[in-house]
Amino acid sequence: MKRTRRHDIEGAVLDVPLRYDAKARMDIEEYPDLMEHPLYTPAGERVMLTIEDACDLGKTADGVKCIDCGSCIYYRQAPDSLLGVCGHAKHRCG
């Protein structure tokens, strides 16, 4: 059975497979392609990786162009994870 780490991102549950990296001497999370296979919270907001390239809707607090989701004002980072939620209305499901 493959080892996983469970993340609860504002109610969206995701089991992320773990791979042991001998050089790093630690488990590495192998995140799924959330662009190809979107995941939404029960509130209809999209779960994203912090390091995804920013979309055209992204904004920063100081007006500088976003480089990734993590720099965007609409993104809410989950604790202890590279996952979070995009709060922009145009990314909502339904």
CSV table of N, CA and C in Angstrom, one decimal:
chain,number,residue,atom,x,y,z
A,1,MET,N,0.8,-1.2,0.0
A,1,MET,CA,0.0,0.0,0.0
A,1,MET,C,0.9,1.2,0.0
A,2,LYS,N,0.6,2.2,-0.9
A,2,LYS,CA,1.4,3.4,-1.0
A,2,LYS,C,1.1,4.3,0.2
A,3,ARG,N,2.2,4.9,0.7
A,3,ARG,CA,2.0,5.9,1.8
A,3,ARG,C,1.5,7.2,1.2
A,4,THR,N,0.7,7.9,2.0
A,4,THR,CA,0.1,9.2,1.6
A,4,THR,C,0.1,10.1,2.8
A,5,ARG,N,-0.1,11.4,2.5
A,5,ARG,CA,-0.3,12.4,3.6
A,5,ARG,C,-1.6,13.1,3.2
A,6,ARG,N,-2.6,13.1,4.2
A,6,ARG,CA,-3.9,13.6,4.0
A,6,ARG,C,-3.9,15.1,4.3
A,7,HIS,N,-4.5,15.9,3.4
A,7,HIS,CA,-4.6,17.3,3.6
A,7,HIS,C,-6.1,17.6,3.6
A,8,ASP,N,-6.5,18.4,4.5
A,8,ASP,CA,-7.9,18.9,4.5
A,8,ASP,C,-7.8,20.4,4.2
A,9,ILE,N,-8.1,20.8,3.0
A,9,ILE,CA,-8.0,22.2,2.6
A,9,ILE,C,-9.4,22.8,2.5
A,10,GLU,N,-9.8,23.4,3.7
A,10,GLU,CA,-11.1,24.1,3.8
A,10,GLU,C,-12.2,23.1,3.4
A,11,GLY,N,-12.1,21.9,3.8
A,11,GLY,CA,-13.1,20.9,3.6
A,11,GLY,C,-12.9,20.0,2.4
A,12,ALA,N,-12.0,20.3,1.5
A,12,ALA,CA,-11.6,19.4,0.4
A,12,ALA,C,-10.5,18.5,0.9
A,13,VAL,N,-10.7,17.2,0.8
A,13,VAL,CA,-9.7,16.3,1.3
A,13,VAL,C,-8.9,15.7,0.2
A,14,LEU,N,-7.6,15.7,0.3
A,14,LEU,CA,-6.7,15.2,-0.7
A,14,LEU,C,-5.7,14.4,-0.1
A,15,ASP,N,-5.6,13.1,-0.6
A,15,ASP,CA,-4.5,12.2,-0.1
A,15,ASP,C,-3.3,12.3,-1.1
A,16,VAL,N,-2.2,12.9,-0.7
A,16,VAL,CA,-1.1,13.1,-1.6
A,16,VAL,C,0.0,12.0,-1.3
A,17,PRO,N,0.3,11.3,-2.4
A,17,PRO,CA,1.3,10.2,-2.3
A,17,PRO,C,2.7,10.7,-1.8
A,18,LEU,N,3.4,9.9,-1.1
A,18,LEU,CA,4.7,10.3,-0.6
A,18,LEU,C,5.7,9.4,-1.3
A,19,ARG,N,6.9,10.0,-1.6
A,19,ARG,CA,8.0,9.3,-2.2
A,19,ARG,C,9.2,9.6,-1.4
A,20,TYR,N,9.9,8.6,-0.9
A,20,TYR,CA,11.2,8.8,-0.2
A,20,TYR,C,12.3,9.2,-1.1
A,21,ASP,N,12.9,10.4,-0.8
A,21,ASP,CA,14.1,10.8,-1.6
A,21,ASP,C,15.3,10.6,-0.8
A,22,ALA,N,16.2,9.7,-1.3
A,22,ALA,CA,17.4,9.3,-0.6
A,22,ALA,C,18.4,10.5,-0.4
A,23,LYS,N,18.5,11.3,-1.4
A,23,LYS,CA,19.4,12.5,-1.2
A,23,LYS,C,18.9,13.5,-0.2
A,24,ALA,N,17.6,13.7,-0.2
A,24,ALA,CA,17.1,14.7,0.8
A,24,ALA,C,16.9,14.0,2.2
A,25,ARG,N,16.9,12.6,2.1
A,25,ARG,CA,16.6,11.8,3.3
A,25,ARG,C,15.3,12.2,4.0
A,26,MET,N,14.3,12.3,3.1
A,26,MET,CA,12.9,12.6,3.7
A,26,MET,C,11.9,12.3,2.6
A,27,ASP,N,10.6,12.2,3.1
A,27,ASP,CA,9.5,12.0,2.2
A,27,ASP,C,9.2,13.3,1.4
A,28,ILE,N,8.9,13.1,0.1
A,28,ILE,CA,8.5,14.2,-0.7
A,28,ILE,C,7.1,14.0,-1.2
A,29,GLU,N,6.3,15.0,-1.1
A,29,GLU,CA,4.9,14.9,-1.5
A,29,GLU,C,4.9,15.0,-3.1
A,30,GLU,N,4.1,14.1,-3.7
A,30,GLU,CA,3.9,14.1,-5.1
A,30,GLU,C,2.5,14.6,-5.4
A,31,TYR,N,2.4,15.9,-5.5
A,31,TYR,CA,1.1,16.5,-5.7
A,31,TYR,C,0.5,16.2,-7.1
A,32,PRO,N,-0.8,16.0,-7.1
A,32,PRO,CA,-1.5,15.7,-8.4
A,32,PRO,C,-1.5,17.0,-9.3
A,33,ASP,N,-1.8,16.8,-10.5
A,33,ASP,CA,-1.9,18.0,-11.5
A,33,ASP,C,-3.3,18.6,-11.2
A,34,LEU,N,-3.4,19.6,-10.4
A,34,LEU,CA,-4.7,20.2,-10.1
A,34,LEU,C,-5.2,21.2,-11.2
A,35,MET,N,-4.4,21.4,-12.2
A,35,MET,CA,-4.8,22.2,-13.4
A,35,MET,C,-5.6,21.2,-14.3
A,36,GLU,N,-5.1,20.0,-14.4
A,36,GLU,CA,-5.7,19.0,-15.3
A,36,GLU,C,-6.9,18.3,-14.6
A,37,HIS,N,-6.8,18.2,-13.3
A,37,HIS,CA,-7.9,17.5,-12.5
A,37,HIS,C,-8.2,18.4,-11.3
A,38,PRO,N,-9.1,19.4,-11.5
A,38,PRO,CA,-9.4,20.4,-10.5
A,38,PRO,C,-10.1,19.8,-9.3
A,39,LEU,N,-9.8,20.4,-8.1
A,39,LEU,CA,-10.4,20.0,-6.9
A,39,LEU,C,-11.0,21.2,-6.3
A,40,TYR,N,-12.2,21.1,-5.7
A,40,TYR,CA,-12.9,22.3,-5.2
A,40,TYR,C,-13.3,22.0,-3.7
A,41,THR,N,-13.4,23.1,-3.0
A,41,THR,CA,-13.8,23.0,-1.6
A,41,THR,C,-15.4,22.8,-1.6
A,42,PRO,N,-16.0,22.4,-0.5
A,42,PRO,CA,-17.4,22.4,-0.4
A,42,PRO,C,-18.1,23.7,-0.8
A,43,ALA,N,-17.4,24.8,-0.5
A,43,ALA,CA,-17.9,26.1,-0.9
A,43,ALA,C,-17.8,26.5,-2.4
A,44,GLY,N,-17.1,25.6,-3.1
A,44,GLY,CA,-17.0,25.8,-4.6
A,44,GLY,C,-15.7,26.5,-5.0
A,45,GLU,N,-14.8,26.7,-4.0
A,45,GLU,CA,-13.5,27.4,-4.4
A,45,GLU,C,-12.5,26.4,-4.8
A,46,ARG,N,-11.6,26.8,-5.7
A,46,ARG,CA,-10.6,25.9,-6.3
A,46,ARG,C,-9.4,25.8,-5.4
A,47,VAL,N,-9.0,24.5,-5.2
A,47,VAL,CA,-7.8,24.2,-4.5
A,47,VAL,C,-6.6,24.3,-5.5
A,48,MET,N,-5.6,25.0,-5.2
A,48,MET,CA,-4.4,25.2,-6.1
A,48,MET,C,-3.1,24.9,-5.3
A,49,LEU,N,-2.1,24.7,-6.1
A,49,LEU,CA,-0.7,24.7,-5.5
A,49,LEU,C,-0.2,26.1,-5.4
A,50,THR,N,0.5,26.4,-4.4
A,50,THR,CA,1.1,27.7,-4.2
A,50,THR,C,2.0,28.1,-5.3
A,51,ILE,N,2.7,27.1,-5.9
A,51,ILE,CA,3.7,27.4,-6.9
A,51,ILE,C,3.2,27.4,-8.3
A,52,GLU,N,1.9,27.3,-8.5
A,52,GLU,CA,1.3,27.3,-9.9
A,52,GLU,C,1.6,28.7,-10.4
A,53,ASP,N,1.8,28.8,-11.7
A,53,ASP,CA,1.9,30.2,-12.3
A,53,ASP,C,0.7,30.9,-12.1
A,54,ALA,N,0.8,32.2,-11.9
A,54,ALA,CA,-0.4,33.0,-11.6
A,54,ALA,C,-1.2,33.2,-12.9
A,55,CYS,N,-2.5,33.3,-12.7
A,55,CYS,CA,-3.4,33.4,-13.9
A,55,CYS,C,-3.5,34.9,-14.2
A,56,ASP,N,-4.3,35.3,-15.2
A,56,ASP,CA,-4.4,36.7,-15.6
A,56,ASP,C,-5.3,37.5,-14.6
A,57,LEU,N,-6.0,36.8,-13.7
A,57,LEU,CA,-6.9,37.4,-12.7
A,57,LEU,C,-6.1,37.8,-11.5
A,58,GLY,N,-4.9,37.3,-11.3
A,58,GLY,CA,-4.1,37.5,-10.1
A,58,GLY,C,-3.7,39.0,-9.9
A,59,LYS,N,-3.8,39.3,-8.6
A,59,LYS,CA,-3.4,40.7,-8.1
A,59,LYS,C,-2.5,40.5,-6.9
A,60,THR,N,-1.6,41.4,-6.7
A,60,THR,CA,-0.9,41.5,-5.4
A,60,THR,C,-1.3,42.7,-4.6
A,61,ALA,N,-1.0,42.7,-3.4
A,61,ALA,CA,-1.4,43.8,-2.5
A,61,ALA,C,-0.8,45.2,-2.9
A,62,ASP,N,0.4,45.1,-3.5
A,62,ASP,CA,1.1,46.3,-3.9
A,62,ASP,C,1.0,46.6,-5.4
A,63,GLY,N,0.2,45.9,-6.1
A,63,GLY,CA,0.0,46.1,-7.6
A,63,GLY,C,1.0,45.5,-8.5
A,64,VAL,N,2.0,44.8,-8.0
A,64,VAL,CA,3.0,44.2,-8.8
A,64,VAL,C,2.4,42.9,-9.4
A,65,LYS,N,2.8,42.6,-10.6
A,65,LYS,CA,2.2,41.4,-11.3
A,65,LYS,C,2.5,40.1,-10.5
A,66,CYS,N,1.5,39.3,-10.3
A,66,CYS,CA,1.7,38.0,-9.6
A,66,CYS,C,2.6,37.1,-10.4
A,67,ILE,N,3.5,36.4,-9.7
A,67,ILE,CA,4.3,35.4,-10.4
A,67,ILE,C,3.7,34.0,-10.2
A,68,ASP,N,3.1,33.8,-9.1
A,68,ASP,CA,2.5,32.5,-8.7
A,68,ASP,C,1.3,32.7,-7.9
A,69,CYS,N,0.5,31.6,-7.6
A,69,CYS,CA,-0.7,31.7,-6.8
A,69,CYS,C,-0.4,32.2,-5.4
A,70,GLY,N,0.8,31.8,-4.8
A,70,GLY,CA,1.1,32.2,-3.5
A,70,GLY,C,1.3,33.7,-3.3
A,71,SER,N,1.5,34.5,-4.4
A,71,SER,CA,1.7,35.9,-4.3
A,71,SER,C,0.4,36.7,-4.5
A,72,CYS,N,-0.7,36.0,-4.8
A,72,CYS,CA,-1.9,36.6,-5.1
A,72,CYS,C,-2.8,36.9,-3.9
A,73,ILE,N,-3.5,38.1,-3.9
A,73,ILE,CA,-4.4,38.4,-2.8
A,73,ILE,C,-5.6,37.5,-2.7
A,74,TYR,N,-6.0,36.8,-3.7
A,74,TYR,CA,-7.1,36.0,-3.7
A,74,TYR,C,-6.8,34.6,-3.1
A,75,TYR,N,-5.5,34.3,-3.0
A,75,TYR,CA,-5.1,33.0,-2.5
A,75,TYR,C,-5.0,32.9,-1.0
A,76,ARG,N,-5.5,31.8,-0.5
A,76,ARG,CA,-5.4,31.5,1.0
A,76,ARG,C,-4.6,30.3,1.2
A,77,GLN,N,-3.4,30.4,1.8
A,77,GLN,CA,-2.5,29.3,2.0
A,77,GLN,C,-3.0,28.4,3.1
A,78,ALA,N,-2.9,27.1,2.9
A,78,ALA,CA,-3.2,26.2,4.0
A,78,ALA,C,-2.0,26.0,4.8
A,79,PRO,N,-2.1,25.8,6.1
A,79,PRO,CA,-0.9,25.6,7.0
A,79,PRO,C,-0.2,24.3,6.7
A,80,ASP,N,1.1,24.4,6.8
A,80,ASP,CA,2.0,23.2,6.6
A,80,ASP,C,1.8,22.5,5.3
A,81,SER,N,1.6,23.2,4.2
A,81,SER,CA,1.3,22.6,2.9
A,81,SER,C,1.7,23.6,1.8
A,82,LEU,N,1.8,23.0,0.6
A,82,LEU,CA,2.0,23.8,-0.6
A,82,LEU,C,0.6,24.0,-1.3
A,83,LEU,N,-0.4,23.7,-0.6
A,83,LEU,CA,-1.8,23.8,-1.1
A,83,LEU,C,-2.5,25.0,-0.5
A,84,GLY,N,-3.5,25.5,-1.2
A,84,GLY,CA,-4.3,26.6,-0.7
A,84,GLY,C,-5.5,26.7,-1.6
A,85,VAL,N,-6.3,27.8,-1.4
A,85,VAL,CA,-7.5,28.0,-2.1
A,85,VAL,C,-7.5,29.3,-2.8
A,86,CYS,N,-8.0,29.3,-4.0
A,86,CYS,CA,-8.2,30.5,-4.8
A,86,CYS,C,-9.6,31.1,-4.5
A,87,GLY,N,-9.6,32.3,-4.0
A,87,GLY,CA,-10.9,32.9,-3.6
A,87,GLY,C,-11.5,33.7,-4.7
A,88,HIS,N,-11.0,33.8,-5.9
A,88,HIS,CA,-11.5,34.6,-7.0
A,88,HIS,C,-12.8,34.0,-7.5
A,89,ALA,N,-13.8,34.9,-7.6
A,89,ALA,CA,-15.2,34.4,-8.0
A,89,ALA,C,-15.2,33.7,-9.4
A,90,LYS,N,-14.3,34.1,-10.3
A,90,LYS,CA,-14.3,33.5,-11.6
A,90,LYS,C,-13.7,32.1,-11.6
A,91,HIS,N,-13.1,31.6,-10.5
A,91,HIS,CA,-12.5,30.3,-10.4
A,91,HIS,C,-13.4,29.3,-9.7
A,92,ARG,N,-14.6,29.9,-9.2
A,92,ARG,CA,-15.5,29.0,-8.5
A,92,ARG,C,-16.2,28.0,-9.3
A,93,CYS,N,-16.6,26.9,-8.7
A,93,CYS,CA,-17.3,25.8,-9.4
A,93,CYS,C,-18.8,26.1,-9.2
A,94,GLY,N,-19.5,26.0,-10.3
A,94,GLY,CA,-21.0,26.1,-10.2
A,94,GLY,C,-21.4,27.4,-10.1
